[in-house]
Structures are given as structure tokens and as C-alpha cells.
PDB file of C-alpha atoms in Angstrom:
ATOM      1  CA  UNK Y   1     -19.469 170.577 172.265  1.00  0.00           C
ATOM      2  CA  UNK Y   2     -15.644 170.203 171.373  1.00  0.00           C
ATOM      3  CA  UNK Y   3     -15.576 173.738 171.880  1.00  0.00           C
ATOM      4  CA  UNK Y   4     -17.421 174.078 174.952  1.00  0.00           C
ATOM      5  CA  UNK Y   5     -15.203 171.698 176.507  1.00  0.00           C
ATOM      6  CA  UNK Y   6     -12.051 173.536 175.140  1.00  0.00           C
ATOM      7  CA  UNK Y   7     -13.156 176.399 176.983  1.00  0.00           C
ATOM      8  CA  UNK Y   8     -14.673 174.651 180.278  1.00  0.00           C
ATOM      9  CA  UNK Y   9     -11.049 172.946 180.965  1.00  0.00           C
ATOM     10  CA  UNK Y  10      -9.439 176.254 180.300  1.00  0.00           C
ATOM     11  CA  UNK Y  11     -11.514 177.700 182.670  1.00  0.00           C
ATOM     12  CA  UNK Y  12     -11.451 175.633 185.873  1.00  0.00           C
ATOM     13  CA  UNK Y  13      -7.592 175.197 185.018  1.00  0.00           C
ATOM     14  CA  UNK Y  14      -7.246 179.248 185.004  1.00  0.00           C
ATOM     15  CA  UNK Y  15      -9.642 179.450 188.353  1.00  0.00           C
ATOM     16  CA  UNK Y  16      -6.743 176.888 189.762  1.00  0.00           C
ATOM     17  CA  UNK Y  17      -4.350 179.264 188.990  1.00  0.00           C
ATOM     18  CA  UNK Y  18      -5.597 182.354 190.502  1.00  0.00           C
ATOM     19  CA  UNK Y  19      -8.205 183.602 188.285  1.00  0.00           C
ATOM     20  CA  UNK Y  20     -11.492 181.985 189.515  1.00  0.00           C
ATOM     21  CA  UNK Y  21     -13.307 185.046 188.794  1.00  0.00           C
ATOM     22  CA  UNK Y  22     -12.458 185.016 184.889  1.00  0.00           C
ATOM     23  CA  UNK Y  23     -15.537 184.166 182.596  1.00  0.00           C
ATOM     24  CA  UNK Y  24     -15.834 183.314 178.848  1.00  0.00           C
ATOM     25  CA  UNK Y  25     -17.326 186.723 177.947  1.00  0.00           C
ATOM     26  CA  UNK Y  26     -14.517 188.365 179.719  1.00  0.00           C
ATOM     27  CA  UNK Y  27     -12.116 186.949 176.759  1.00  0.00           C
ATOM     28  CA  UNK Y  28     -14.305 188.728 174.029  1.00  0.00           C
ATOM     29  CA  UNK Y  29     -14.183 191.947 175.901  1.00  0.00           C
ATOM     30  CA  UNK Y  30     -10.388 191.671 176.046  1.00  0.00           C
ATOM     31  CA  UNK Y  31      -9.855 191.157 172.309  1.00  0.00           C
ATOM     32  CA  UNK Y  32     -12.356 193.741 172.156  1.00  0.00           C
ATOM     33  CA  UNK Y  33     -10.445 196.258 174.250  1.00  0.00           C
ATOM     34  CA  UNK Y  34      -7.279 195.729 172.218  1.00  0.00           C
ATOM     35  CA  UNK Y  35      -3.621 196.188 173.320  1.00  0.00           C
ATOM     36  CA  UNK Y  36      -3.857 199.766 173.097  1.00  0.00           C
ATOM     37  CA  UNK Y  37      -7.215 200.214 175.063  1.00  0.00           C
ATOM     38  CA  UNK Y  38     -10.162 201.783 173.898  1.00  0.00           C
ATOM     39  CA  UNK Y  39     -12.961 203.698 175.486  1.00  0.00           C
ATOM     40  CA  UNK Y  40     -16.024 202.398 176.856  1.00  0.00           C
ATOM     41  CA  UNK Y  41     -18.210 203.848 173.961  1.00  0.00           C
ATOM     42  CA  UNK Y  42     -16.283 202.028 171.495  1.00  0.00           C
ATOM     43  CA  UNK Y  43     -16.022 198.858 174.000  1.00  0.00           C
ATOM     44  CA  UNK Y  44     -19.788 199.176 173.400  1.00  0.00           C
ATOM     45  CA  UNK Y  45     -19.790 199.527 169.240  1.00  0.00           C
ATOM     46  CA  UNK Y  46     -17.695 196.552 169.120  1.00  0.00           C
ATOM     47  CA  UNK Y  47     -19.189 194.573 171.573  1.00  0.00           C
ATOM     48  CA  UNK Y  48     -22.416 195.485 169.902  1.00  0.00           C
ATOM     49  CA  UNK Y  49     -23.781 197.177 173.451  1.00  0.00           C
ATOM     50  CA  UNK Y  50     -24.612 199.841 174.947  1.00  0.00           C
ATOM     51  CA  UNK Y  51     -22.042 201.963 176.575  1.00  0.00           C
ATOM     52  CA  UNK Y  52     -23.632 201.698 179.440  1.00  0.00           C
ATOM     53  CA  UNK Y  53     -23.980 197.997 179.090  1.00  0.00           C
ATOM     54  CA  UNK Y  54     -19.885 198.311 178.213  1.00  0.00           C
ATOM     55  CA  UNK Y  55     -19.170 200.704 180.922  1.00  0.00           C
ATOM     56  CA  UNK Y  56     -20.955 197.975 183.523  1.00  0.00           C
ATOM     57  CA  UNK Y  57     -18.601 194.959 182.068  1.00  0.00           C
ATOM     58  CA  UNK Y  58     -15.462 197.419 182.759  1.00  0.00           C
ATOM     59  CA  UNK Y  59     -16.729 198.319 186.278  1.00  0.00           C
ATOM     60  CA  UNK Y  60     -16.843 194.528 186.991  1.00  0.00           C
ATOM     61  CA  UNK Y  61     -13.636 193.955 185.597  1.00  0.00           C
ATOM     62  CA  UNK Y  62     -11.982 197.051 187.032  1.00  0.00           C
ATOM     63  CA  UNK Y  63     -13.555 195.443 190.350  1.00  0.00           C
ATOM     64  CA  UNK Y  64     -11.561 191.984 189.795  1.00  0.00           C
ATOM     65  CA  UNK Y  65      -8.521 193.842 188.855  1.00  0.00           C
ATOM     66  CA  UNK Y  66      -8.160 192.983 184.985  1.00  0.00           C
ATOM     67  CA  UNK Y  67      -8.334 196.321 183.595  1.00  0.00           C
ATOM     68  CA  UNK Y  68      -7.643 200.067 184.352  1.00  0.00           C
ATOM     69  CA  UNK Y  69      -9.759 202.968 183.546  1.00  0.00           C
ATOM     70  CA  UNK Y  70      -7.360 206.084 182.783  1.00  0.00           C
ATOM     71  CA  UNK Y  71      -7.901 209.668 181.118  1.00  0.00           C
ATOM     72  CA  UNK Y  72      -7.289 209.445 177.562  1.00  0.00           C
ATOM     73  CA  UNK Y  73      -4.260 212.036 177.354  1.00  0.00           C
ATOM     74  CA  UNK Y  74      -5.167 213.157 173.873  1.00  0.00           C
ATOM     75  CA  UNK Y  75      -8.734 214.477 175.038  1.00  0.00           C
ATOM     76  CA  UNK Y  76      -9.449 214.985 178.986  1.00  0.00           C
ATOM     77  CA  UNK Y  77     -12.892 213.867 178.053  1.00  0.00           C
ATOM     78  CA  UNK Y  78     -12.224 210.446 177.709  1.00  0.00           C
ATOM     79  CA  UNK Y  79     -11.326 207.954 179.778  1.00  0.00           C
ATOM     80  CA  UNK Y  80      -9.421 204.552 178.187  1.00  0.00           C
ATOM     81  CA  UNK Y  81      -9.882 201.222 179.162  1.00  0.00           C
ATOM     82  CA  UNK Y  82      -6.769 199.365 179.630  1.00  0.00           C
ATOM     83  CA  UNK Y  83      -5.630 195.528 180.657  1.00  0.00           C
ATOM     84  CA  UNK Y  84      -3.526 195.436 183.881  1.00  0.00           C
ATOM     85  CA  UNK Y  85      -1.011 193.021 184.091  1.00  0.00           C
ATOM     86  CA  UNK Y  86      -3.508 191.123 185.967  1.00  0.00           C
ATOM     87  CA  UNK Y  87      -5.472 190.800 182.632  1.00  0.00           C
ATOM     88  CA  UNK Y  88      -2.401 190.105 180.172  1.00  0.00           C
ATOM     89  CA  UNK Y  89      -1.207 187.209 182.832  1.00  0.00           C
ATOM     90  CA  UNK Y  90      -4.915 185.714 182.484  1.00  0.00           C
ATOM     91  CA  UNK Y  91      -4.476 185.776 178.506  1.00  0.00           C
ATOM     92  CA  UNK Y  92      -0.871 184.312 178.487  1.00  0.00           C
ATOM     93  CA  UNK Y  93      -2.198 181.869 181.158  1.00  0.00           C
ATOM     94  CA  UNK Y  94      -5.550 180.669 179.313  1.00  0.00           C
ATOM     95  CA  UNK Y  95      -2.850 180.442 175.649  1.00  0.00           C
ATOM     96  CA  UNK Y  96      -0.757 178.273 177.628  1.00  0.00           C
ATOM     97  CA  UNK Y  97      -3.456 176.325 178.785  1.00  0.00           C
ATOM     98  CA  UNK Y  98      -5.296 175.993 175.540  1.00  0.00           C
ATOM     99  CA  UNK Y  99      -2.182 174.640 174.020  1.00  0.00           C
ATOM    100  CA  UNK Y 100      -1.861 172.132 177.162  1.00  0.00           C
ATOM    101  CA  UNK Y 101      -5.201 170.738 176.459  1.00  0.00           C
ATOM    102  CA  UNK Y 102      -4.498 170.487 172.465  1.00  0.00           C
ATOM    103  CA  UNK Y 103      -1.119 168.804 173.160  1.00  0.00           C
ATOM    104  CA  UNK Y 104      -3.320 166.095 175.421  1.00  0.00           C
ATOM    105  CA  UNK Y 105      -6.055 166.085 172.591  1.00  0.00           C
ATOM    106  CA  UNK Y 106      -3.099 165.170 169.985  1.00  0.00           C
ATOM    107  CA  UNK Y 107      -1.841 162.339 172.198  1.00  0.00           C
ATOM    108  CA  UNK Y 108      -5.606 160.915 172.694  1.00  0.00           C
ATOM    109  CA  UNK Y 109      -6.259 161.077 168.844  1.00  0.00           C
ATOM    110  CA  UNK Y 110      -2.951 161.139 167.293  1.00  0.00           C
ATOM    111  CA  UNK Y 111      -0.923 164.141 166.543  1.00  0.00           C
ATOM    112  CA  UNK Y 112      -1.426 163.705 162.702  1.00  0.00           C
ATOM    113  CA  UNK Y 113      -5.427 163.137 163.001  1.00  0.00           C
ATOM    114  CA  UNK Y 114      -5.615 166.384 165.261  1.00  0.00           C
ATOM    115  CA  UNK Y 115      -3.562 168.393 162.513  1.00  0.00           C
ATOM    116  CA  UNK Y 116      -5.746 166.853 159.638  1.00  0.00           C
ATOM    117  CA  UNK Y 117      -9.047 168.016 162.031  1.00  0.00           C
ATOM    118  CA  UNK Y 118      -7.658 171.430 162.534  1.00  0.00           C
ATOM    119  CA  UNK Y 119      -7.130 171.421 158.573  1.00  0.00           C
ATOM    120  CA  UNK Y 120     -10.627 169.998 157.939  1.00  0.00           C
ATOM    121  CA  UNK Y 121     -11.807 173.615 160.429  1.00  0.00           C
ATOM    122  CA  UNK Y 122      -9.793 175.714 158.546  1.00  0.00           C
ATOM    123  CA  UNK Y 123     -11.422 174.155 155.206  1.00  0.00           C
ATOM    124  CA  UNK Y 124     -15.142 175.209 156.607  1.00  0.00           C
ATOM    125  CA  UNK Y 125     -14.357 178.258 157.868  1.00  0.00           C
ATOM    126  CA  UNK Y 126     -14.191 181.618 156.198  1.00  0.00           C
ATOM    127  CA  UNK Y 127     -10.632 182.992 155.747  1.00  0.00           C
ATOM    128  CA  UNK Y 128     -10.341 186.570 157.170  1.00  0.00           C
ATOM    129  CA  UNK Y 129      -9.199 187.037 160.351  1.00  0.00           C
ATOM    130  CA  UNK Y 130     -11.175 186.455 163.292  1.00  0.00           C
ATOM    131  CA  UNK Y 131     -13.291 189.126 164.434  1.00  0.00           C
ATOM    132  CA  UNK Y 132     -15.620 189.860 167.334  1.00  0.00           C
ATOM    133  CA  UNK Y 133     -18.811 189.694 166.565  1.00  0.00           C
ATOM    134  CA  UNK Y 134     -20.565 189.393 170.486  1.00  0.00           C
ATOM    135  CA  UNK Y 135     -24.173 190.619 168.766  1.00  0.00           C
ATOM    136  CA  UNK Y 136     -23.876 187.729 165.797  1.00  0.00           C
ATOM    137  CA  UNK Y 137     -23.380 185.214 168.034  1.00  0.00           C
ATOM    138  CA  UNK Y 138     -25.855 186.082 170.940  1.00  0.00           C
ATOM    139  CA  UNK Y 139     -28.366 187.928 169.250  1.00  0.00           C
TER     140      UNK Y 139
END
């Protein structure tokens, strides 16, 4: 529940500030698209969808302005899916926010309980880096 509030707050507090389209999923499928882009097949293989089901998601978000679909200029083929700065400013926004709402957490609980419950996470959780894993978690 910690968590769902985390990301509730974030959200109405990025909808304030001009992104009141932005969703949770959309957040996977950015660290999913990378900061190099990627196409919509392998959108899909990390996402653990279809390509259709990936090339839907990017037609939405192509619609709300957060990404770009390009030609790949390696193979004409291909098309890359890119963040616009749209998409970047709703990532620096919703880090900036999340750190807002963890500086307000510290002053409700204490700045040195909130470090020694971030330690206690780190403790229970596994310790290569973060991943995304859409199917393990909604499957």
C-alpha cells in the first residue's frame, strides 16, 4: 500500500503539472523503451507482449505526445520508438516529485527511521539491478 500511495501522489501531482494523461504502465514502457529507443517488436519482448499489443501502447502514447515513431536509419524496415521531450519532462517531473514526497515522508517519520526503512528494503530485496519484468508482475 506504501507503494501504491507513492505512485498515486506522484500521479495526481504530475496530472497538476500538465501530464493528466500519464498512467503507471506508461513508466514501465518508458524504461522499457530505453534512452536510445527501440522498436515496437522488441517494446513487445520486453514488455512481455505482443507487438501488436506494443505497437497499440506506442500509438496511444504517440497520440498524447510522449514518444516519436521514426525510421530506424540502419535498416529502412524498421521504425524506432523514441521519447519526445514531452516524455523525458514527464520522467524528470515524476523523479522530482518522488523525491518531494520522500523528503515529506522523512519529516513525518524521521529522516533517520526513513533511511533505516529504505535499508531494511534493500535487505529483502534481491541485489541486481532493477529490471522490467511487466509479464512477472501481471501475469
Amino acid at each position: 500500500m506504501a507503494f501504491r500511495a507513492i505512485i498515486d501522489e506522484t500521479h495526481a501531482r504530475l496530472a497538476a503539472e500538465g501530464h493528466p494523461d500519464f498512467r503507471p504502465m506508461h513508466g514501465f514502457v518508458f524504461q522499457a523503451i530505453g534512452p536510445h529507443g527501440t522498436t515496437a517488436a522488441d517494446l513487445g519482448r520486453r514488455l512481455g507482449v505482443s507487438k501488436q499489443a506494443a505497437g497499440k501502447t506506442v500509438g496511444v502514447l504517440e497520440r498524447l505526445g510522449y514518444v516519436e515513431v521514426s525510421p530506424d536509419p540502419a535498416d529502412a524496415r524498421r521504425k524506432v520508438v523514441r521519447l519526445t521531450s514531452r516524455g523525458v519532462d514527464s520522467l524528470a517531473r515524476s523523479a522530482r516529485i518522488f523525491e518531494e514526497i520522500r523528503t515529506e515522508w522523512a519529516a513525518t517519520l524521521g529522516s533517520d527511521r526513513l533511511r533505516a526503512f529504505e535499508a531494511d528494503l534493500r535487505t529483502m530485496t534481491p541485489g541486481e539491478l532493477w529490471r522490467v519484468d511487466v509479464p512477472g508482475w501481471f501475469a
